XYZ file of C-alpha atoms in Angstrom:
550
model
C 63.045 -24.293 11.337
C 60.617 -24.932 14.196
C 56.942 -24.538 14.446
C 55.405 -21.609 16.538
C 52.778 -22.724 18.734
C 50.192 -20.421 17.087
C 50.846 -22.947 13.703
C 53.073 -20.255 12.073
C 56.287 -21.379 10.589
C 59.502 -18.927 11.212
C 62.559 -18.710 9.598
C 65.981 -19.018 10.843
C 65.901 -15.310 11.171
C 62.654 -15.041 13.102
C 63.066 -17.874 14.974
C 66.369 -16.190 16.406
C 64.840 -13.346 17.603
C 62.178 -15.390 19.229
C 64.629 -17.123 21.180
C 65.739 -13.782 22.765
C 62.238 -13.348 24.285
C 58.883 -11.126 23.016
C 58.472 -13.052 19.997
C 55.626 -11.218 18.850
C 57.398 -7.861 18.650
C 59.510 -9.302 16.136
C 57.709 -11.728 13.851
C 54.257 -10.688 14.085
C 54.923 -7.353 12.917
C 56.794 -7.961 9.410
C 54.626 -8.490 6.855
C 54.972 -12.234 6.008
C 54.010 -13.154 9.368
C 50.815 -14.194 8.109
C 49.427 -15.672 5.049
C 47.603 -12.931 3.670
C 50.739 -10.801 4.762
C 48.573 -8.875 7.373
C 49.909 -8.802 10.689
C 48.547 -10.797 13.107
C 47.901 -8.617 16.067
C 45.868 -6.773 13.118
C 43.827 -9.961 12.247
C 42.950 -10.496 15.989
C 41.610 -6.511 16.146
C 39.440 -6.946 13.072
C 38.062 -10.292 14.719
C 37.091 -8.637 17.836
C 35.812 -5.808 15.944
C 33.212 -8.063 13.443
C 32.328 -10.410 16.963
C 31.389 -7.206 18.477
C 29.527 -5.449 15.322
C 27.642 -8.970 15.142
C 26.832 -9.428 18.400
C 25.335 -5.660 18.528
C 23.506 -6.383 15.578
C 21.327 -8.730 17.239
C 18.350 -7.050 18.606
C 16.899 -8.386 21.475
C 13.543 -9.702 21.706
C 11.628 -8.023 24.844
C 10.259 -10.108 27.926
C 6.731 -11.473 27.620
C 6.972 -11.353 23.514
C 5.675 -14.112 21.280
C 6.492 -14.054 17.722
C 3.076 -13.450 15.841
C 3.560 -13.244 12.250
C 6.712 -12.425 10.421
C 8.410 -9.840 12.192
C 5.745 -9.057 14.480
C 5.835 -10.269 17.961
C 2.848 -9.890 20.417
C 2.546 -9.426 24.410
C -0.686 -10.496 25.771
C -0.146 -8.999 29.183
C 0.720 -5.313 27.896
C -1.756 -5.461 24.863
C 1.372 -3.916 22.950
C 3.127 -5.122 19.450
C 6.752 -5.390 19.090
C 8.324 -4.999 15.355
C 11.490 -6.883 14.997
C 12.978 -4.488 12.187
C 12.542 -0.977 14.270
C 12.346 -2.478 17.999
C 9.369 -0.096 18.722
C 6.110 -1.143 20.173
C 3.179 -0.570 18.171
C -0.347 -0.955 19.033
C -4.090 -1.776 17.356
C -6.146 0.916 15.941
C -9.933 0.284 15.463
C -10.351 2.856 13.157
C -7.688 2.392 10.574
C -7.900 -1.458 10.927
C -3.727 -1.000 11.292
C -0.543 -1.116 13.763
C 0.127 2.197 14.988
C 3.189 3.752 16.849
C 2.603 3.603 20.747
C 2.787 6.953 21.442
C 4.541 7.974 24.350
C 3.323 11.188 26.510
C 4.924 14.414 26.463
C 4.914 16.744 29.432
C 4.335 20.728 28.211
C 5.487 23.448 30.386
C 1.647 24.708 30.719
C 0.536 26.018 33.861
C -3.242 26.184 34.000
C -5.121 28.067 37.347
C -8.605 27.213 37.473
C -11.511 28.549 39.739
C -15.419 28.611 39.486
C -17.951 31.057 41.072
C -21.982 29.765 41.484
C -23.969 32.258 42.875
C -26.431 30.565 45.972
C -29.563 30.896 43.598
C -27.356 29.305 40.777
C -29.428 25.705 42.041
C -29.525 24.223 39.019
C -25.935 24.830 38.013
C -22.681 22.194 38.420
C -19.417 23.457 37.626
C -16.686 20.407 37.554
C -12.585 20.645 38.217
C -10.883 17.875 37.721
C -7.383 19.590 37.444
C -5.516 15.315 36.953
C -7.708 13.431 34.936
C -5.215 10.748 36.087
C -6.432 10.280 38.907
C -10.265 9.231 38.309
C -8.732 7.233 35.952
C -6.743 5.403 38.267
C -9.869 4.700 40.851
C -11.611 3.498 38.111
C -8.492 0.932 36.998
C -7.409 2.496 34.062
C -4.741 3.843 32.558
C -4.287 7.275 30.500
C -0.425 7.615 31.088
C -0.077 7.706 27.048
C -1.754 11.212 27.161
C -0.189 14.282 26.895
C 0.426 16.761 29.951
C -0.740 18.124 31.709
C -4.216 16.114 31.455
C -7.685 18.017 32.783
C -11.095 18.194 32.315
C -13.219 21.229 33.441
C -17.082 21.928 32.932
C -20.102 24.042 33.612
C -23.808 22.404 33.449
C -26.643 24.890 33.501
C -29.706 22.900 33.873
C -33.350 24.033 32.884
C -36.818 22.482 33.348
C -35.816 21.032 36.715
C -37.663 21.184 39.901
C -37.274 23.865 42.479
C -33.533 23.872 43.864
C -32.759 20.686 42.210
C -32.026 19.396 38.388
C -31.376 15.886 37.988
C -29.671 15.943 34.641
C -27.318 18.405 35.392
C -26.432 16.599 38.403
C -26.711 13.337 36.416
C -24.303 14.614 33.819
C -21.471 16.102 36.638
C -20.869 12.678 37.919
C -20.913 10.678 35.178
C -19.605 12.213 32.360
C -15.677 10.988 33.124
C -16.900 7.902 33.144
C -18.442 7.912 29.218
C -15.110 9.567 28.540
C -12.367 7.854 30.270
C -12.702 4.408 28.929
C -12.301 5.788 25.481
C -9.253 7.706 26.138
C -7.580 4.986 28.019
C -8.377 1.497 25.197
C -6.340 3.454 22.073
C -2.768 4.402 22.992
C -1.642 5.623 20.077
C -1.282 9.351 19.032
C -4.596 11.538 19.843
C -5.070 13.309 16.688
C -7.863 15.838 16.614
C -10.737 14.289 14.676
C -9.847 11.719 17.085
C -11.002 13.800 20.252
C -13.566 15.075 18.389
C -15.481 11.763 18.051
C -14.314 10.320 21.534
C -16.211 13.473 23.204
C -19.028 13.212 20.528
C -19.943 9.613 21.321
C -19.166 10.678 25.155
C -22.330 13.003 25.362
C -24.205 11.299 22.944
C -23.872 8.129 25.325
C -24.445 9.752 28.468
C -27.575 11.167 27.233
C -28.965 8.009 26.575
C -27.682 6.817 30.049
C -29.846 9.198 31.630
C -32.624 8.928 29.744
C -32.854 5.370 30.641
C -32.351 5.823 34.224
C -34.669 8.690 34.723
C -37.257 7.659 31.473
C -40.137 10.152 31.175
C -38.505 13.342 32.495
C -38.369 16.915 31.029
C -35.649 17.820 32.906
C -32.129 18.683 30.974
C -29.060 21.160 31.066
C -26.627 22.813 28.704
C -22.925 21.700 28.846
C -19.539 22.984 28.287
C -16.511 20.705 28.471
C -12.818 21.744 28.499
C -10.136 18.906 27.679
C -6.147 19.864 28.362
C -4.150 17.302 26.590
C -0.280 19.344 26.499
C -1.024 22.285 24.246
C -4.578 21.507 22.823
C -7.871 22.581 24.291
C -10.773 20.510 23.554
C -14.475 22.590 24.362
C -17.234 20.718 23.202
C -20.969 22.339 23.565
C -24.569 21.958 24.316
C -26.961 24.547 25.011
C -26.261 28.328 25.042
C -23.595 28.824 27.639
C -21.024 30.947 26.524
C -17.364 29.550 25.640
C -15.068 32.842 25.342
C -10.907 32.918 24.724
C -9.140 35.489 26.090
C -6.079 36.888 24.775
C -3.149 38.792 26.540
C -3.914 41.613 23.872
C -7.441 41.502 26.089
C -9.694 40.509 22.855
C -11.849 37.787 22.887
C -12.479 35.073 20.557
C -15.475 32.616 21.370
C -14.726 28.960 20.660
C -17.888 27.508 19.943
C -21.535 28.995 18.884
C -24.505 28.803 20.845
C -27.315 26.574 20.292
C -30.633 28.509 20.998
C -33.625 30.044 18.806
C -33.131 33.190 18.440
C -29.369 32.973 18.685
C -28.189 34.726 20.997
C -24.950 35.226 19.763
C -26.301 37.076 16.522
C -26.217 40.395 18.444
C -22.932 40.583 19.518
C -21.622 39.532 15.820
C -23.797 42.453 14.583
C -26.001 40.696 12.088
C -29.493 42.105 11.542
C -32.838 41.362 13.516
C -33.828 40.062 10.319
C -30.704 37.391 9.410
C -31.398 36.325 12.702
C -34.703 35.994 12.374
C -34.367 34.430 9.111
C -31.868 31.919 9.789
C -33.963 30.848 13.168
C -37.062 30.031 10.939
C -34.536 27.875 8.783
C -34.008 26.123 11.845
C -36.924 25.731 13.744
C -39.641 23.088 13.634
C -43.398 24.103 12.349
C -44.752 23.672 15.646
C -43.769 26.515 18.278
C -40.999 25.608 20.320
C -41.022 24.377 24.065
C -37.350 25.119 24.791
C -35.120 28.052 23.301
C -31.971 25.228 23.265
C -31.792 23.510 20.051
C -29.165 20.944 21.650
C -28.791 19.655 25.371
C -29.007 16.554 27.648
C -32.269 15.154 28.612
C -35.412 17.155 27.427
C -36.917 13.787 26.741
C -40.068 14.668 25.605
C -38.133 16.786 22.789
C -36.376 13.923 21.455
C -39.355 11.254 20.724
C -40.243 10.898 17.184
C -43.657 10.750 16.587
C -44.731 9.788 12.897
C -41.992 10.874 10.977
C -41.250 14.066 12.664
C -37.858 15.330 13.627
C -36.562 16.149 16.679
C -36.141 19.113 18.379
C -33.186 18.751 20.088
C -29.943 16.626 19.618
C -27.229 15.716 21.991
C -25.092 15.849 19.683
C -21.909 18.670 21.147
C -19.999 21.105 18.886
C -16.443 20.174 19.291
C -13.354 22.745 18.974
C -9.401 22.363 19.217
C -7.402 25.245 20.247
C -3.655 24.998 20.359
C -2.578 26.688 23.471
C 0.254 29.498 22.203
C 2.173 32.029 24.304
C -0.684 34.657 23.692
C -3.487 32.886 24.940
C -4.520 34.390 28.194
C -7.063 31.883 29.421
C -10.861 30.646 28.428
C -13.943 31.066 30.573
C -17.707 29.609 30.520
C -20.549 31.385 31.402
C -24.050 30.790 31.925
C -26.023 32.796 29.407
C -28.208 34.760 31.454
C -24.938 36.197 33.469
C -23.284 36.626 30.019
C -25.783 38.593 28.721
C -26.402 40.684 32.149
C -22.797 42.097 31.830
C -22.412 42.809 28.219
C -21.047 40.344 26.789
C -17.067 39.689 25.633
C -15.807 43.256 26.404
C -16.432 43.006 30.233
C -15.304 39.145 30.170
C -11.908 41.173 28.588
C -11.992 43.570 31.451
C -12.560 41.224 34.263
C -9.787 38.957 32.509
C -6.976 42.075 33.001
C -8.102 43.242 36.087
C -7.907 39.837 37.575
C -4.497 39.498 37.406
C -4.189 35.840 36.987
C -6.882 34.570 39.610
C -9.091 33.079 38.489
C -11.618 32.539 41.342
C -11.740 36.791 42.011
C -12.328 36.601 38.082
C -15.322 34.042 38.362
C -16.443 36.400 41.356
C -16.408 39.450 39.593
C -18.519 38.330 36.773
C -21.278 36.933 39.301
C -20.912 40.766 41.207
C -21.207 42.253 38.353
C -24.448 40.740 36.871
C -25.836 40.609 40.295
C -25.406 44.565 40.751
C -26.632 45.216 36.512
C -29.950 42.934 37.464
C -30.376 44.514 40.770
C -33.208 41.089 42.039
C -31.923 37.692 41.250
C -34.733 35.157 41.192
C -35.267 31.440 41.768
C -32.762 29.313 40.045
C -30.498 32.185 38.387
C -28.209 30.798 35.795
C -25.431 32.866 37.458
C -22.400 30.708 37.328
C -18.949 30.387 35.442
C -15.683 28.770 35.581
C -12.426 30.499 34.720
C -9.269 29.671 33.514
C -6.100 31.184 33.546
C -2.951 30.412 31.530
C -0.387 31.422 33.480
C 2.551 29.694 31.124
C 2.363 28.042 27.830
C 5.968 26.823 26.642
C 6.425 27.653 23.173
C 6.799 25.039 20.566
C 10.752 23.954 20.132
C 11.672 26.806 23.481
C 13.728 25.592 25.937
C 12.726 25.999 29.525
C 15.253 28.694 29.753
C 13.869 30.608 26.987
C 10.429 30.289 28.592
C 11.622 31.609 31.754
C 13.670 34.918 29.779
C 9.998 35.928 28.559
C 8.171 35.682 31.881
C 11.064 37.498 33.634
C 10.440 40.946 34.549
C 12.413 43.724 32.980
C 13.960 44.982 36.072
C 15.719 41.261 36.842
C 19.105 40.299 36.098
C 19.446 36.895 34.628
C 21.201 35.484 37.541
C 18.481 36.928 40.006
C 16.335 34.824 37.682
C 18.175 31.722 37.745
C 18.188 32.067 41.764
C 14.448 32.772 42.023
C 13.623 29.819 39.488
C 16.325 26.862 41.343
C 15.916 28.407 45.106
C 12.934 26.748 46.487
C 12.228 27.761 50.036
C 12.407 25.654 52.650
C 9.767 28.038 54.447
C 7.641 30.499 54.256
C 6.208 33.378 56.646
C 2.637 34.362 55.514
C -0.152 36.529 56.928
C -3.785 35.522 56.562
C -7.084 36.726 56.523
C -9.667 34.116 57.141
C -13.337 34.594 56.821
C -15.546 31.717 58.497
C -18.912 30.909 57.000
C -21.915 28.890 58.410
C -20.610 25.290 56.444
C -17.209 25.603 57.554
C -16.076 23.382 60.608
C -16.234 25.032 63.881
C -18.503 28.326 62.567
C -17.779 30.003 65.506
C -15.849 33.646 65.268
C -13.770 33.521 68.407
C -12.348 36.928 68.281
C -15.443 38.099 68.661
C -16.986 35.357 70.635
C -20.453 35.007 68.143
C -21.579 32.864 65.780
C -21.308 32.745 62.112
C -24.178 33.116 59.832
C -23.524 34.644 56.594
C -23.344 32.205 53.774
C -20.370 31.156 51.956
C -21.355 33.323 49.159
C -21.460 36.574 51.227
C -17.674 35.701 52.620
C -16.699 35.270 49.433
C -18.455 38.697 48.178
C -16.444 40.467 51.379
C -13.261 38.594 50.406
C -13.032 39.465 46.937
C -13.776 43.311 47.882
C -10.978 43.130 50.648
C -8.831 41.811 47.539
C -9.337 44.352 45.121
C -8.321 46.965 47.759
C -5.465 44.971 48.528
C -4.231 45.174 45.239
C -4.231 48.538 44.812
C -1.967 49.360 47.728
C 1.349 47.665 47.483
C 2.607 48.516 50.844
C -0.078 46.081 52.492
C -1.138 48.858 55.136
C -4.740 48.054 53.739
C -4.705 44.421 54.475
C -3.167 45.281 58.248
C -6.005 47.192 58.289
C -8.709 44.845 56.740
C -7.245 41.833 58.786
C -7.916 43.612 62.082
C -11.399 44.516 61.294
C -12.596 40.978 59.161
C -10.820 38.349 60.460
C -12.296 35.758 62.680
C -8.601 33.978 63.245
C -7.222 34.901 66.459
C -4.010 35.755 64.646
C -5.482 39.502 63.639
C -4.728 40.559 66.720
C -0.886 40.108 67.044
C 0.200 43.935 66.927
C 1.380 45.889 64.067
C 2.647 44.894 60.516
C 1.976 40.971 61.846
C -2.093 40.925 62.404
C -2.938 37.786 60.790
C 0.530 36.176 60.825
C 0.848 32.859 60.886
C 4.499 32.375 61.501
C 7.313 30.240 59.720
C 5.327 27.354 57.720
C 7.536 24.013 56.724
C 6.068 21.853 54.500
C 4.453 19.343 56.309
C 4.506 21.454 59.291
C 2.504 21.689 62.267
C 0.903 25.163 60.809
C 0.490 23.210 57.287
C -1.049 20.456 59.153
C -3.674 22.697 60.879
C -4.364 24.630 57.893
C -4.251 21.826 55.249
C -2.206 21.077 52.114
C -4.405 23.622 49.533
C -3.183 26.451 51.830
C 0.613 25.321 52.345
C 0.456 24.799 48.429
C -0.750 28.093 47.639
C 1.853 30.181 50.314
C 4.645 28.148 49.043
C 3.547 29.455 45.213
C 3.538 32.767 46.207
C 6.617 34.879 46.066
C 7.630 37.404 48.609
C 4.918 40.789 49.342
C 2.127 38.824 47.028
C -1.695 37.940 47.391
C -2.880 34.494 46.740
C -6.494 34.370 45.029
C -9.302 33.050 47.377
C -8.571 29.946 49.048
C -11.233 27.184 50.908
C -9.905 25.405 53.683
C -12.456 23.470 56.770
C -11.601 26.554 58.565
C -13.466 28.821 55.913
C -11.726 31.166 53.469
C -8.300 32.805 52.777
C -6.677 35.084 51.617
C -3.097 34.886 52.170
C -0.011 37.529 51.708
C 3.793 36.315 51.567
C 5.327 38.502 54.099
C 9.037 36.613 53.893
């Protein structure tokens, strides 16, 4: 017998057929080749096999990671945990004194339009759109990535008490408030639970209302608020003050999201309880001493918030805070300044304006300012006429695919695969027609059609806009804006002849026509699809309204 050079000792037999080449084939197969009796080429397999299984078994530790305690490893730069056991990242929670799950953000299929109407009275009114809350948070060097999408904030601030055309805290509170708010959301990156927001937007106000009381100490001046937070599928309103917070549902019913806070409350009507419930419940409330202010909670209002020898005060900055989670039949949400709430009615013609509106939200803004406007016949000094509106134009529902989503906005008439070419065929460009209204703040307020100068306000071109709209909408075969364009428009396009007054021409993106007319408008023509009206649109030149003609 000779020795194998593996170590493996054939017989006579084996050794034979080794000597005839391919030894393997022949010994390493029978089953005595090995000790155990296991063929080798087997035992090498199972080798490779368990060096594999152990190698994948070792989890790798990430870069920048420094073992903290036990299986915990820590990463100054990041501010993150990593647990050995899981390999997730974790991070601190102040609240529950614990390691929590880093949560990672989650983009919804939510498509949110957003526009806001002040009438030129309104001077004591801010509305705020922030439609990326990213973004601030970015110029201010933080980072709110870990938040849902889409992330916005929008607001209405209705100030009182203030001097003629002016109110510092309402102005005070429009700047400032993102930046009470944003350094909250950005130090916990963890999953944003509810109660969570809650407090975040409750220490928020409370804060900023002490930041303006110490920069402007001794003032009476304050303002009601209404906030709007879109994190994915939640809404967030919190409240001060009395300005109405109303839901609107496709089935055109409203809900309202938050009560007012006023003596007598004026939400008592609408919700049919008696004079005297009202009454009663307001004398629950209300102080001995008569009452300066009807608001029982708002910014500033110093002078209502001192303590004086044990007496409580009449006001609190203290918000109501709501969560709404955004389904399929939630049409949009609006605020609006009491006194133009009340002028109209109330819900039902928020409900009407909402369905007439179809999905713009700055002709819905503009209606409810008409509206009150025509019902009061004089506006006075520093109306509260004012609201911002919001449409939903698409909420995903939870667990739908995209697909799914799309089947339920398609109209009847469409075949699926006109669908799937309307949905994955973006144009590479658009023909539009235009009708531009100039207004005396616009750049270049010159109408050179007509060779005069522009002096209506920007309020009055929007009034004549959003009537041009409404009789645009009506007739679908666009021989009323043809008409309209010729007779309004101060662009020198309205006089091209026939079916192309106010044409534009072929627009690329990034264009020289997109250049001249600026991204909002090449944004809002490349939305639109084919023989449709955009809502109103601001540009430098003035305002829009634009029709998709191919």
């Amino acid at each position: 017998m000779t020795a194998n050079p593996r170590g493996v000792v054939l017989t006579g037999q084996q050794e034979a057929w080794a000597l005839k080449g391919n030894p393997g084939k022949y010994w390493e197969d029978k089953p005595n080749a090995g000790y155990s009796g296991t063929p080798l080429w087997r035992l090498h397999a199972e080798r490779e096999a368990q060096l594999q299984a152990d190698a994948g078994s070792t989890v790798k530790i990430p870069d920048g990671f420094v073992r903290r305690e036990g299986e915990w490893y820590w990463s100054e730069k990041r501010q993150v945990y990593w647990r050995q056991s899981d390999g997730r990242f974790y991070v601190w929670d102040p609240l529950t004194r614990d390691r929590v799950e880093l949560h990672e953000s989650l983009t919804y299929e939510v498509s949110i339009s957003v526009g806001s109407v002040c009438h030129e009275r309104a001077a004591q009114v801010r509305p705020v759109i922030v439609r990326d809350l990213t973004k601030p948070a970015q110029a201010l060097r933080m980072s709110i990535e870990h938040l849902d999408q889409p992330c916005a904030m929008y607001a209405l601030y209705e100030g009182h008490r203030g001097g003629p055309g002016r109110n510092a805290c309402s102005e005070f509170c429009a700047t400032h408030l993102h930046t009470k708010l944003l350094p909250r959301l950005a130090a916990f990156r963890g999953h944003w639970g509810d109660e969570r927001l809650k407090g975040a937007l409750r220490e928020s106000f409370e804060e900023l209302d002490a930041s303006f009381c110490a920069k402007h100490p001794g003032t009476k001046e304050g303002c009601s608020a209404a906030v709007a937070l879109v994190l994915g599928r939640r809404l967030v309103v919190a409240s001060l003050g009395d300005i109405a917070c109303v839901a609107c549902l496709r089935s055109s019913e409203t809900v309202r999201l938050v009560r007012a806070h006023a003596i007598p409350d004026p939400d008592a009507e609408e919700d049919g309880e008696s004079e005297d419930e009202s009454a009663a419940q307001g004398s629950a409330e209300a102080p001995a001493q008569p009452r300066q202010v009807r608001w029982t909670r708002a910014f500033g209002d110093q002078d209502l918030k001192v303590t004086r020898h044990g007496s409580v005060p009449q006001i609190s900055a203290t918000p109501d805070v709501t969560v709404l989670q955004l389904e399929s039949h939630h049409h949009g949400f609006a605020f609006i300044c009491r006194q133009l709430y009340a002028s109209i009615g109330g819900s039902p013609a928020v409900a009407t304006v909402f369905r007439r509106s179809a999905g713009r939200p700055r002709m819905a803004s503009g209606a409810l300012v008409d509206a009150a406007v025509q019902w009061l016949g004089q506006v006075g000094e520093d109306c509260g006429l004012a609201s911002v509106v919001a449409f939903f134009d698409r909420i995903e529902e939870p667990g739908a695919s995209k697909e799914v989503a799309q089947q339920a906005k398609r109209p009847t008439s469409e075949t699926p695969a006109q669908a799937k070419r309307r949905r994955t065929q973006t144009p590479a460009q658009v023909r539009v027609r235009h009708i531009l209204l100039k207004h005396r703040d616009c750049r270049g307020a010159v109408d050179k059609v007509r060779n005069k100068q522009v002096r209506r306000t920007r309020g009055e071109a929007e009034r004549l806009l959003r009537a041009v709209l409404e009789e645009c909408e009506i007739d679908k075969g666009r021989k009323v804006f043809t008409q309209r364009c010729r007779e309004l428009s101060e662009c020198q396009s309205c006089l091209k002849a026939g079916d192309l007054a106010g044409d534009v021409g072929w627009m690329k993106k990034g264009g020289t026509e997109s250049q001249r007319l600026g991204e909002a408008f090449e944004s809002a023509a490349f939305a639109l699809q084919v023989n449709q009206l955009s809502d109103l649109l601001d540009s430098d030149q003035g305002i829009h309204i634009i029709l998709r003609s191919a």
